[in-house]
Each structure stands twice: as structure tokens, then as C-alpha cells.
XYZ file of C-alpha atoms in Angstrom:
647
model
C 0.000 0.000 0.000
C 0.945 3.676 -0.203
C 1.696 5.113 3.229
C 2.180 8.727 4.299
C 3.358 9.002 7.919
C 3.556 12.453 9.520
C 4.428 13.743 6.073
C 5.520 17.322 5.572
C 5.963 18.582 1.997
C 7.044 22.102 1.084
C 8.068 23.990 -2.037
C 10.540 26.643 -1.014
C 9.214 28.493 2.020
C 5.613 27.447 1.332
C 4.359 24.436 3.279
C 1.926 22.457 1.147
C 1.088 19.481 3.366
C 1.941 18.994 7.024
C 1.496 16.051 9.409
C -0.241 13.948 6.744
C -0.872 10.336 7.819
C -2.806 8.420 5.161
C -2.947 4.841 3.840
C -4.035 4.004 0.285
C -4.601 0.296 -0.271
C -3.865 -1.592 -3.516
C -6.695 -1.365 -6.035
C -8.173 1.789 -4.510
C -9.223 4.568 -6.859
C -8.674 7.900 -5.134
C -9.574 11.398 -6.306
C -7.101 14.066 -5.168
C -8.855 17.423 -4.721
C -8.083 20.857 -3.340
C -7.653 24.451 -4.444
C -5.159 25.341 -7.169
C -1.665 25.573 -5.721
C -2.437 23.470 -2.627
C 0.097 20.772 -3.555
C -1.758 18.110 -5.564
C 0.785 17.981 -8.387
C 3.617 18.088 -5.853
C 2.205 14.953 -4.201
C 2.308 13.271 -7.616
C 5.951 14.356 -8.001
C 6.661 12.902 -4.540
C 5.175 9.537 -5.517
C 7.261 9.521 -8.703
C 10.446 10.194 -6.732
C 10.976 13.680 -8.151
C 10.519 15.295 -4.712
C 11.452 14.147 -1.231
C 9.571 14.701 2.047
C 10.729 17.586 4.204
C 9.719 15.452 7.168
C 7.994 12.135 7.736
C 7.787 9.190 5.349
C 6.314 8.306 1.971
C 6.412 4.565 1.271
C 5.377 2.606 -1.820
C 5.583 -1.162 -2.351
C 8.938 -2.068 -3.918
C 8.819 -2.945 -7.588
C 5.591 -1.095 -8.331
C 5.347 0.161 -11.929
C 4.099 3.775 -11.946
C 2.435 5.267 -15.025
C 1.790 8.952 -15.588
C 0.952 11.241 -18.500
C 3.939 13.037 -19.998
C 3.453 16.793 -20.303
C 5.637 17.204 -23.394
C 5.572 15.286 -26.682
C 8.468 15.775 -29.094
C 7.665 15.994 -32.819
C 8.600 12.393 -33.513
C 8.408 10.731 -36.922
C 7.346 7.373 -35.446
C 3.731 6.360 -35.899
C 1.060 7.100 -33.331
C 0.534 3.355 -32.794
C 4.245 2.774 -32.083
C 4.296 5.769 -29.741
C 1.408 4.317 -27.728
C 3.054 0.886 -27.630
C 6.140 2.559 -26.086
C 4.024 2.882 -22.932
C 4.606 -0.828 -22.221
C 8.320 -0.705 -21.387
C 8.615 -4.452 -20.765
C 7.031 -5.228 -24.133
C 9.590 -3.038 -25.868
C 12.443 -4.669 -23.926
C 11.248 -8.144 -24.913
C 10.962 -7.107 -28.569
C 14.532 -5.759 -28.515
C 15.880 -8.868 -26.745
C 13.980 -11.112 -29.130
C 15.500 -9.430 -32.167
C 18.968 -9.883 -30.672
C 18.287 -13.532 -29.779
C 17.006 -14.282 -33.283
C 20.058 -12.623 -34.808
C 22.271 -14.828 -32.577
C 20.147 -17.936 -33.299
C 19.788 -18.457 -29.533
C 16.890 -20.933 -29.624
C 16.459 -21.382 -25.880
C 16.463 -17.623 -25.282
C 13.965 -17.119 -28.123
C 11.637 -19.670 -26.479
C 11.887 -17.925 -23.096
C 11.113 -14.543 -24.596
C 8.132 -15.860 -26.538
C 6.866 -17.423 -23.320
C 7.124 -14.117 -21.489
C 5.484 -12.357 -24.417
C 2.574 -14.753 -24.062
C 2.357 -14.104 -20.301
C 2.055 -10.329 -20.726
C -0.439 -10.671 -23.592
C 2.107 -9.077 -25.883
C 0.739 -10.549 -29.095
C -2.471 -8.558 -28.702
C -0.645 -5.345 -27.751
C -1.096 -3.614 -31.163
C -4.830 -4.353 -31.056
C -5.060 -2.988 -27.488
C -3.158 0.153 -28.508
C -5.500 0.653 -31.475
C -8.471 0.307 -29.108
C -7.025 3.034 -26.881
C -6.581 5.353 -29.863
C -10.122 4.669 -31.018
C -11.569 5.273 -27.559
C -9.744 8.591 -27.235
C -11.242 9.839 -30.493
C -8.574 9.139 -33.113
C -9.796 8.304 -36.616
C -9.011 4.824 -38.037
C -6.214 6.111 -40.275
C -4.534 8.109 -37.496
C -2.699 5.094 -36.063
C -0.189 5.153 -38.920
C 0.328 8.926 -38.946
C 3.500 10.278 -37.381
C 3.326 11.942 -33.975
C 4.666 15.146 -35.539
C 1.510 15.443 -37.667
C -0.740 15.979 -34.647
C -1.545 19.275 -32.917
C -0.759 19.922 -29.248
C -4.150 18.767 -27.939
C -3.997 15.525 -29.888
C -0.434 14.872 -28.718
C -1.725 15.114 -25.149
C -4.238 12.402 -26.050
C -1.352 10.312 -27.378
C 0.450 10.789 -24.057
C -2.680 9.667 -22.211
C -2.990 6.597 -24.449
C 0.673 5.780 -23.779
C 0.103 5.992 -20.009
C -2.962 3.722 -20.255
C -0.951 1.244 -22.345
C 1.481 0.772 -19.471
C 0.680 -2.320 -17.368
C 1.029 -0.270 -14.211
C 0.496 -0.928 -10.515
C -0.087 2.778 -9.864
C -1.617 5.180 -12.384
C -1.283 8.927 -11.770
C -3.619 11.078 -13.865
C -3.564 14.873 -13.590
C -6.616 16.434 -15.307
C -6.869 13.726 -17.990
C -10.157 15.084 -19.379
C -8.884 18.586 -20.170
C -8.131 17.791 -23.820
C -11.003 15.367 -24.362
C -14.532 15.838 -25.602
C -17.573 14.210 -24.068
C -17.507 10.911 -25.957
C -13.826 10.359 -25.070
C -14.532 11.297 -21.429
C -17.315 8.698 -21.239
C -15.025 6.065 -22.778
C -12.157 6.904 -20.388
C -14.543 6.744 -17.454
C -15.420 3.136 -18.296
C -11.766 2.222 -18.925
C -10.715 3.538 -15.508
C -13.556 1.709 -13.771
C -12.155 -1.520 -15.237
C -8.527 -0.661 -14.347
C -7.196 -3.167 -11.802
C -4.312 -1.169 -10.352
C -4.262 1.704 -7.881
C -5.412 5.018 -9.312
C -4.738 8.547 -8.080
C -6.748 11.052 -10.075
C -6.699 14.846 -10.088
C -9.826 16.126 -11.790
C -12.174 19.103 -11.724
C -15.020 17.079 -13.263
C -17.343 16.063 -10.425
C -19.393 13.598 -12.522
C -16.193 11.931 -13.720
C -14.914 11.664 -10.132
C -18.217 10.222 -8.905
C -18.167 7.588 -11.641
C -14.543 6.486 -11.163
C -13.258 6.882 -7.589
C -14.210 5.299 -4.287
C -12.235 7.698 -2.053
C -11.375 11.400 -2.015
C -8.095 12.725 -0.595
C -8.655 16.430 0.016
C -5.885 18.961 0.616
C -7.009 21.953 2.652
C -5.110 24.312 4.929
C -1.988 22.092 4.743
C -3.960 19.017 5.841
C -4.541 15.876 3.780
C -7.833 14.193 4.719
C -9.113 10.914 3.256
C -12.875 10.491 2.748
C -14.762 7.362 1.688
C -17.058 7.583 -1.334
C -17.120 9.651 -4.504
C -17.015 13.408 -4.835
C -20.685 13.995 -3.994
C -20.330 11.948 -0.818
C -17.141 13.877 0.022
C -19.007 17.176 -0.329
C -21.711 15.943 2.055
C -19.203 14.694 4.656
C -17.099 17.846 4.437
C -20.163 20.064 4.768
C -21.160 18.205 7.958
C -17.627 18.503 9.370
C -17.442 22.212 8.577
C -20.863 22.799 10.129
C -19.692 21.081 13.327
C -16.445 23.034 13.192
C -18.329 26.306 12.787
C -20.610 25.436 15.717
C -17.556 24.717 17.921
C -15.958 27.948 16.762
C -19.090 29.966 17.580
C -19.339 28.335 21.003
C -15.684 29.034 21.703
C -16.046 32.667 20.642
C -18.905 33.090 23.125
C -16.714 31.607 25.891
C -13.813 33.851 24.938
C -16.054 36.910 24.919
C -17.368 36.012 28.376
C -13.842 35.559 29.757
C -12.559 38.712 28.093
C -15.459 40.714 29.476
C -14.576 39.565 33.004
C -10.898 40.392 32.469
C -11.666 43.859 31.123
C -14.040 44.538 34.000
C -11.921 43.401 36.946
C -8.291 43.609 35.789
C -7.716 46.921 37.628
C -9.426 45.874 40.877
C -7.021 44.515 43.480
C -9.645 42.247 45.036
C -10.361 40.587 41.694
C -6.853 40.706 40.188
C -6.031 37.027 40.922
C -9.272 35.845 39.310
C -8.710 38.087 36.284
C -5.185 36.688 35.842
C -6.504 33.114 35.910
C -8.956 33.967 33.162
C -6.208 35.599 31.076
C -4.259 32.334 31.329
C -7.379 30.399 30.351
C -7.683 32.544 27.239
C -4.065 31.868 26.378
C -4.452 28.115 26.874
C -7.661 27.850 24.910
C -6.944 26.118 21.599
C -8.116 28.299 18.776
C -10.476 26.500 16.404
C -10.321 27.820 12.870
C -13.508 29.257 11.470
C -14.994 27.148 8.698
C -13.946 28.644 5.387
C -16.672 27.445 3.070
C -17.008 30.516 0.864
C -15.697 30.117 -2.674
C -13.224 32.775 -3.857
C -15.411 33.157 -6.955
C -18.659 35.098 -6.863
C -20.006 36.703 -10.011
C -23.199 37.075 -12.023
C -24.121 38.083 -15.533
C -25.186 41.660 -15.953
C -28.776 42.016 -17.241
C -28.908 41.063 -20.902
C -30.256 43.691 -23.334
C -33.656 43.186 -24.931
C -33.395 40.220 -27.285
C -35.023 39.849 -30.706
C -37.203 36.818 -31.414
C -35.812 34.813 -33.057
C -32.176 35.574 -32.272
C -30.698 33.586 -35.165
C -32.331 31.502 -37.898
C -30.368 29.074 -40.072
C -32.251 27.754 -43.096
C -30.681 24.945 -45.163
C -27.208 26.273 -44.345
C -23.983 24.521 -45.381
C -20.662 25.390 -43.729
C -17.091 24.134 -43.821
C -13.439 24.944 -44.455
C -11.710 25.477 -47.815
C -12.923 22.668 -50.096
C -14.544 20.546 -47.348
C -18.172 20.901 -46.263
C -18.540 19.866 -42.612
C -22.269 20.477 -42.056
C -25.067 20.657 -44.610
C -28.797 21.407 -44.622
C -28.617 22.980 -41.142
C -32.005 24.174 -39.939
C -31.836 25.794 -36.524
C -33.736 28.579 -34.793
C -32.500 30.107 -31.531
C -35.037 31.966 -29.415
C -34.579 34.204 -26.348
C -33.929 32.290 -23.145
C -33.185 28.939 -24.825
C -30.435 26.748 -23.306
C -29.066 24.388 -25.960
C -26.345 21.773 -25.403
C -24.512 20.451 -28.469
C -23.763 16.725 -28.461
C -21.771 14.720 -30.976
C -18.685 12.629 -31.438
C -15.227 14.069 -31.885
C -14.840 15.803 -35.252
C -18.587 15.789 -35.957
C -18.681 19.588 -36.286
C -19.814 20.993 -32.917
C -17.133 23.708 -32.875
C -17.839 24.410 -36.555
C -21.499 25.042 -35.708
C -20.491 27.329 -32.826
C -18.197 29.308 -35.173
C -21.026 29.559 -37.702
C -23.357 30.948 -35.020
C -20.624 33.321 -33.826
C -20.193 34.682 -37.351
C -16.616 33.474 -37.666
C -17.608 31.166 -40.537
C -19.880 32.314 -43.361
C -22.527 29.981 -44.813
C -21.566 28.332 -48.101
C -25.201 27.802 -48.965
C -28.573 28.550 -47.454
C -29.632 31.581 -45.475
C -28.738 32.996 -42.061
C -30.934 35.654 -40.424
C -29.925 37.626 -37.311
C -32.468 39.453 -35.191
C -32.063 43.184 -34.682
C -30.301 43.826 -31.387
C -28.493 40.452 -31.272
C -25.489 40.673 -28.907
C -23.236 37.608 -28.982
C -20.781 36.582 -26.282
C -18.406 33.957 -27.702
C -15.925 31.930 -25.646
C -13.476 29.400 -27.081
C -10.036 28.244 -25.966
C -8.270 29.883 -28.921
C -9.493 33.243 -27.639
C -7.016 32.970 -24.764
C -4.333 33.698 -27.370
C -5.926 37.102 -28.058
C -5.205 38.291 -24.504
C -2.403 40.856 -24.378
C 0.388 39.361 -22.245
C 1.722 42.749 -21.136
C -1.668 43.966 -19.854
C -3.350 43.236 -16.529
C -6.950 42.054 -16.065
C -7.891 45.614 -15.094
C -6.305 47.068 -18.245
C -8.109 44.504 -20.415
C -11.465 45.407 -18.863
C -10.798 49.156 -19.121
C -10.223 48.723 -22.864
C -13.572 46.925 -23.137
C -15.416 49.644 -21.181
C -13.355 52.862 -20.952
C -16.224 54.781 -19.353
C -16.662 52.503 -16.349
C -15.510 53.453 -12.845
C -12.233 51.758 -11.951
C -13.553 50.647 -8.550
C -16.541 48.973 -10.216
C -14.168 47.092 -12.516
C -11.982 46.052 -9.587
C -14.995 44.809 -7.634
C -16.198 42.842 -10.646
C -12.793 41.230 -11.276
C -12.594 40.314 -7.596
C -15.492 37.928 -8.203
C -13.197 36.033 -10.587
C -10.489 35.942 -7.882
C -8.380 38.699 -9.403
C -7.650 40.573 -6.188
C -5.842 43.766 -5.322
C -2.255 44.288 -4.157
C -0.972 43.453 -0.702
C 1.333 46.051 0.832
C 1.588 47.682 -2.579
C 2.848 44.488 -4.222
C 0.797 42.453 -6.672
C 0.529 38.835 -5.553
C -0.140 36.054 -8.057
C -2.948 36.619 -10.542
C -3.918 39.972 -9.123
C -6.036 42.607 -10.779
C -2.929 44.566 -11.829
C -0.539 41.740 -12.778
C 0.320 41.368 -16.504
C -1.479 38.239 -17.689
C 1.407 36.780 -19.716
C 2.586 34.419 -16.924
C -0.980 33.426 -15.940
C -1.920 29.750 -15.896
C -4.461 28.334 -18.342
C -7.158 28.517 -15.671
C -6.394 32.151 -14.849
C -6.482 33.129 -18.522
C -9.796 31.292 -18.960
C -11.228 33.184 -15.988
C -10.094 36.488 -17.500
C -11.563 35.671 -20.924
C -14.879 34.731 -19.283
C -14.861 37.936 -17.234
C -14.318 40.067 -20.358
C -17.124 38.286 -22.234
C -19.621 38.487 -19.367
C -19.016 42.221 -18.787
C -20.184 43.022 -22.349
C -23.801 41.985 -21.574
C -24.545 39.497 -24.374
C -28.062 38.188 -24.941
C -26.710 35.050 -26.655
C -23.811 33.070 -25.165
C -21.814 30.708 -27.367
C -19.545 28.624 -25.131
C -17.077 26.095 -26.559
C -15.529 24.082 -23.703
C -15.573 26.949 -21.168
C -14.492 24.767 -18.211
C -11.111 23.651 -19.556
C -8.473 24.455 -16.900
C -11.104 25.700 -14.419
C -11.112 24.154 -10.957
C -14.172 22.771 -9.171
C -14.962 26.003 -7.315
C -14.864 28.106 -10.480
C -16.956 25.537 -12.375
C -19.521 25.673 -9.597
C -19.597 29.486 -9.700
C -19.953 29.445 -13.501
C -22.811 26.942 -13.266
C -24.680 29.138 -10.793
C -24.116 32.232 -12.945
C -25.345 30.471 -16.097
C -28.441 29.231 -14.277
C -29.325 32.849 -13.440
C -28.425 34.207 -16.903
C -31.589 35.551 -18.559
C -30.326 35.312 -22.151
C -29.956 32.366 -24.539
C -27.025 29.955 -24.603
C -25.436 27.324 -26.834
C -22.917 25.144 -24.990
C -20.294 22.587 -26.009
C -18.727 20.942 -22.962
C -17.363 17.629 -21.704
C -18.477 18.627 -18.184
C -21.724 16.690 -17.750
C -22.569 18.450 -14.475
C -22.525 21.794 -16.320
C -24.553 20.433 -19.259
C -27.173 18.827 -17.020
C -27.533 21.903 -14.779
C -27.756 24.577 -17.476
C -29.216 23.073 -20.699
C -32.940 22.685 -21.386
C -32.576 20.740 -24.620
C -29.886 19.004 -26.646
C -28.984 19.040 -30.323
C -27.020 16.197 -31.935
C -24.321 16.970 -34.507
C -23.594 13.776 -36.419
C -22.986 12.661 -39.994
C -22.820 16.221 -41.298
C -26.308 16.967 -39.987
C -27.772 18.903 -37.051
C -30.911 17.482 -35.474
C -32.751 17.568 -32.127
C -31.698 14.878 -29.637
C -34.666 13.433 -27.797
C -33.112 12.345 -24.514
C -30.749 13.210 -21.685
C -27.034 12.583 -21.143
C -27.648 8.974 -20.099
C -29.447 8.425 -23.398
C -26.518 10.037 -25.204
C -24.098 7.666 -23.463
C -26.211 4.737 -24.681
C -26.262 6.204 -28.183
C -22.462 6.452 -28.168
C -22.186 2.819 -27.044
C -24.455 1.711 -29.866
C -22.459 3.708 -32.413
C -19.195 2.219 -31.150
C -20.622 -1.301 -31.290
C -21.758 -0.770 -34.882
C -18.329 0.532 -35.865
C -16.607 -2.470 -34.255
C -18.969 -4.861 -36.019
C -18.317 -3.142 -39.328
C -14.558 -3.354 -38.823
C -14.766 -7.034 -37.875
C -16.822 -8.020 -40.920
C -16.671 -5.420 -43.701
C -18.529 -7.602 -46.260
C -21.399 -8.165 -43.885
C -21.328 -4.494 -43.032
C -21.585 -3.607 -46.735
C -24.546 -5.981 -47.106
C -26.106 -4.457 -44.030
C -25.559 -0.973 -45.431
C -27.178 -2.037 -48.707
C -30.155 -3.523 -46.888
C -30.407 -0.349 -44.832
C -30.400 1.730 -48.028
C -33.101 -0.495 -49.518
C -35.195 -0.154 -46.375
C -34.758 3.604 -46.437
C -35.805 3.709 -50.110
C -38.879 1.555 -49.405
C -39.717 3.771 -46.439
C -39.401 6.848 -48.637
C -41.714 5.307 -51.234
C -44.253 4.427 -48.563
C -44.042 7.944 -47.177
C -44.586 9.371 -50.665
C -47.611 7.122 -51.181
C -48.970 8.062 -47.789
C -48.372 11.733 -48.552
C -50.482 11.407 -51.721
C -53.254 9.468 -49.943
C -53.272 11.525 -46.770
C -55.427 14.458 -48.042
C -58.041 12.027 -49.392
C -58.033 10.003 -46.181
C -58.419 13.183 -44.165
C -61.296 14.367 -46.408
C -63.047 10.972 -46.087
C -62.692 11.136 -42.312
C -64.149 14.661 -42.223
C -67.067 13.609 -44.468
C -67.817 10.654 -42.168
C -67.866 12.945 -39.131
C -70.185 15.415 -40.884
C -72.526 12.649 -42.082
C -72.709 11.197 -38.551
C -73.527 14.612 -37.079
C -76.095 15.435 -39.769
C -77.726 12.014 -39.431
C -78.072 12.525 -35.690
C -79.645 15.954 -36.200
C -82.008 14.565 -38.914
C -83.120 11.718 -36.616
C -84.094 14.290 -33.974
C -85.951 16.383 -36.562
C -87.791 13.323 -37.913
C -88.911 12.407 -34.394
C -90.115 15.941 -33.705
C -91.937 16.288 -37.017
C -93.674 12.936 -36.381
C -95.163 14.313 -33.148
C -98.968 14.979 -33.673
C -98.848 17.707 -31.075
C -96.760 19.828 -33.426
C -99.723 19.970 -35.834
C -102.539 20.180 -33.210
C -101.421 23.646 -32.150
C -99.524 24.706 -35.200
C -96.828 27.372 -35.058
C -96.437 27.915 -38.765
C -93.090 29.743 -38.486
C -91.542 26.996 -36.323
C -92.957 24.248 -38.536
C -91.590 25.892 -41.654
C -88.123 26.258 -40.056
C -88.057 22.584 -39.064
C -89.157 21.391 -42.496
C -86.631 23.711 -44.165
C -83.804 22.405 -41.985
C -84.858 18.802 -42.672
C -84.721 19.409 -46.422
C -81.322 21.125 -46.120
C -79.906 18.179 -44.162
C -81.184 15.678 -46.747
C -79.565 17.706 -49.548
C -76.257 18.123 -47.692
C -76.104 14.420 -46.842
C -76.691 13.427 -50.461
C -73.843 15.667 -51.647
C -71.531 14.391 -48.889
C -72.333 10.729 -49.594
C -71.596 11.206 -53.300
C -68.245 12.878 -52.485
C -67.440 10.120 -49.975
C -67.958 7.504 -52.722
C -65.735 9.490 -55.118
C -62.961 9.762 -52.532
C -62.965 6.034 -51.849
C -62.907 5.240 -55.543
C -59.796 7.447 -55.856
C -58.158 5.723 -52.865
C -58.833 2.310 -54.375
C -57.079 3.316 -57.605
C -53.932 4.182 -55.635
C -51.520 1.434 -54.650
C -51.789 0.932 -50.909
C -48.440 1.132 -49.029
C -47.001 -2.322 -48.382
C -45.313 -3.610 -45.253
C -47.297 -1.425 -42.806
């Protein structure tokens, strides 16, 4: 097991963890949480032997293989598949030794190596590596592409695949979902649930943590505390502990106030001096209990959105793409004020392309786009972080956006995003006046969000807004979006954010955009079905081609039936309406016949009433004759049409 005993870990003069005594048993899956900068990554470095305890012990079982995700990926010319296979160091050693043994014609050694290869399931290693690439969103042809061909985000996925390929005893994952989209997150979630080793996971995705881990190790105020259960259970337990702590603190403060009042009252009186001194000592001995710090450093809200047109945006048969490639076609979408739309779809399906189309960064290639008068768009995407000026502070950025605003108002607003003022005249960390060049990814994301929100949009377009944001900031953003009175279109791999803020979902798949009738659990099932179909097609391409042909034939037959039904439908509807009219008229005529057959009507004749009844009876007879003739004509026409076959 992993054991921390009275562990103290510091970076420079800053103590990160002190007096930590924790045991993590083999096979446990543990989420490591805490505020940014509290020491989570340093604990990972300690476990990997890159740091040493300042005091106490950190023990791991001898011989454990530790896997982690590399942060850098050189522009290698080797294929993506080979790069992933490099994650299994023993496999690579056996392959090298086997080549040497075969060159030396060492038969006994060759047999031993093949035996070991069988033991570690080495013959299936390429297939397992290909499965990892597929699960993390790589296209089928990507396995043979060189690592150098991939962008930075995709290289991080390659590093993750390489770490998963390692047959490790301990797997250390630091924000593994940051560069993934939702389908890859769902796949990774299942893979980690099936992982048999010990897992330590740093993540700001609460749904992901709940699904994967069985314990939470939380770093707070230099203490490392282990909780049983997932993240939601940890939140409940911590809230109870903090409530108890706050109650103890309040009680202690009342006791201190009572003692202090006595001291202040009787300190100068000789007769009470001894008693006052004893109470002063009691105050000094009393152990101070820290107040429960449960308030998030983030607190912000959207400013009231301006009056919104209805509809905001209408897309009618729009096609959009890049250069000579059309990504989406026949897009029909209408956004109305107050709508909350989540975009779902597999990697590369075109979700970001649709967001760029809505943002006006891509022009339609075909079709028509209509914007309502008064539309104010707030667009957030990760590439916008590059537009921040590195030599300017958050305050300077916001003053450029709104030069007429009061500086104190801007400072107060930025404080809600945890950009604080200077201490003793010196800017500390990501302060309101610090140039943003050295900011972390999370700090830059917070600044970009702050700039967008200040401009009072009535339509938000958010493309992965939670990347690099910690749990507290994600929670604050969720609350702010729930209170936002404008419309929103959201792409995110954070299911907690999607579930809490979206009213409906739209599926982007196969070059089309269509409503998705279901929730995120339904989408997970849809992804599983799509993956199963793809695997079946890869396993038996001939059968898949036959299946595709049969599917096309079924679709053609369905289209023909729909066309036939479309032609018959007006006649069927007319026949139904005629039958309803005839039934109503017949009922009215029966009542008239009964009344006109009553002798009393003629014994005391009311000539005007009698004439009205007879006139109505004649009108009904005439109308019914016309309707019956038309009903016969309609049915003759229906009989001449070929009825749709197969139901």
C-alpha cells in the first residue's frame, strides 16, 4: 500500500502538506482534490520520486510500476501506434531482446522470450493500442500517422494513451479530461472503472470523479484528509464537518467573549486581580479553532442582458465548412430568447464548426442565415485565450472593453473572478494589476470569461468553457449560467454543467444537425451503440456492406411508402371529415324526424316553427346526399392508388 506518515511537503518556504498520515490500499481509486496551488501535483511528483519529504515518510511497495501522462511530446516521426506501444516498457524490452536472440540464433532464449510475451499478452498489444486510440477519439487512419503530424491537444491524447498502455500498478492522472470531448470522457470513465491497479486522479469534473473513484483525498489548509465515497459523498461529509467546526468555533467565541469581558471589567481591581489573571491564562491556553472557510473565492453574475429579438438567429438549409470541405449541410436551426441548448456529438462531428457559424466566424456556403435586430453575442473558445495581451493586466483589459466605467466597479467585478488587489503595494499572483502573460491556463480562462460576461450578451456561445477551471470556479460558472436571462449554446465535456444549465440538446452527427430526444444517459447509450456498430463493421466489412445495402433499400422503401402516404393523406383526411359530418347530420335529422312525427306539433300549429323545421330537414337531406356522393368518389380514388405495403 501507499503510506504517508507524519508527512511534511514544502516547495521553497511554502508548506503544502503537514502532518499527513494516510494509507491508500492496492486497487483503490482515489480522487485528489483541493484548491489550485495546494500541492496536488507536488504529491504526484513525490510519488514519482521527483521530490522528497521535508519530514515524515512516503512509502510505496517495492517494484511497483508507476504510469503517468507526460506533459511534453516531441515531434517524432514514429507512428502514433508505435508511440502508444512505447508505454509498455517491458514489451519493448522483450521485442529488442527477441530481435537480438534471433540474430544470434539463440533458440532457448527465443523460447523464453516468446513465453514471457505470451504471459504479458504481448501478441495482442497492437490491437489494445489501437483500441485506446479509437476510444480517445482518433480516426481509423490516425494510427499510422507520425506523432509530428498531430496538434498539441492531440499529442496530449497520445500521451494519455501511452500511459494507459502501461501495465502499471499505480496510475497517476492529472486532469486527464482537459483535452477530451464528451464521448472520449465517457469512454475513459469506463476504462478507468475496469482498471485493476491503484489510481490517483486529479480532476475538476465532479461527474467523472463520482463515476470512477471510491475515495477522495482532500488537501485543505496544509492538511490531507481521506474520505470514503465519490465526490458527492465527500461534499456531504465535508459540509457536515465544517458545520460542526463552525458550531464549535461559535461556542468558543462566546466563551472567549465572556472571559474577556470579566478580564476587562476586573483587571484593575485589586480584590479581583487574581481571578482576572486566571482567566487571562485560560484565554491563552484555549486552543483556537479555525472558522470554517466554506465561501468560494469566486462570486459573479451576468449583468442584465439587453432586450433580445425573437428569433435571435435563424439558419435555413445552411452549409458550412473549411476550404474545399463541407462539414455540415442542410442545417435548420432557430434560436429563441432564453433557450439553453447543449450540443452533443462525437469528436470531429462539427460541434465547434457550428459554434463558429453561429458566432459569425464562418460564413454559410449555402442557405440563409438571419440575425435578429439587437443580437449581442458573447463567444468563448479556448483559442481566444491567445488574443489576450500578455503585457496587460486584467484591469487594463477590462478598461479597454469599457473605458467609461468606474475603476472601482471594474476592480470589484474582477474580484469575483479571484483577481484581487495588491498586498502592501505588491501584486501577488494573478492579481487585478498583474500582466497576464505568466498566468496559468485557468487564470487566462477566468479572465476571458470575465471580459465576455461584462459586455452583456443576450446570446452566449460557449465552446468548452471549463477547460483548466477548478471545481470552485466551475460551480460558480454553473450558478451564474443558471441565473443568466439570455440564450445559450454550450459545447462541454463537463456533464454536471450540461445537465444543470441546458434545457434541450442538439445532436451533430454525420454532417447533420438534429434535435436529440433524450438526456445525457441516453446520449451515453447512443455512443455505445455507435461504437458497437463501428466495431462490427470493422470485424466483418462484407457483412457491413450488405447491411448498409439492406439499410439503403429499407430507407428507399420507407421513402416510397411515405410518398404514397403523402399522396393518400389528403383524401383520407377528407373521407374522415365527411364521415364525421354525415354522422352529425344524421343525428340531427333523426331528432328532426322524431319531432316532425309528433302529432302535437300539428294540433297547435306554429307555422313559423314548422316551416323552419321542415326547411332544416330538407337542407340536411340535400347536404347528406352531396356528402355521400363525395365520400364515394374519394374512396374510388383511394382504391385506384396502390396501398403502401409492409405497414
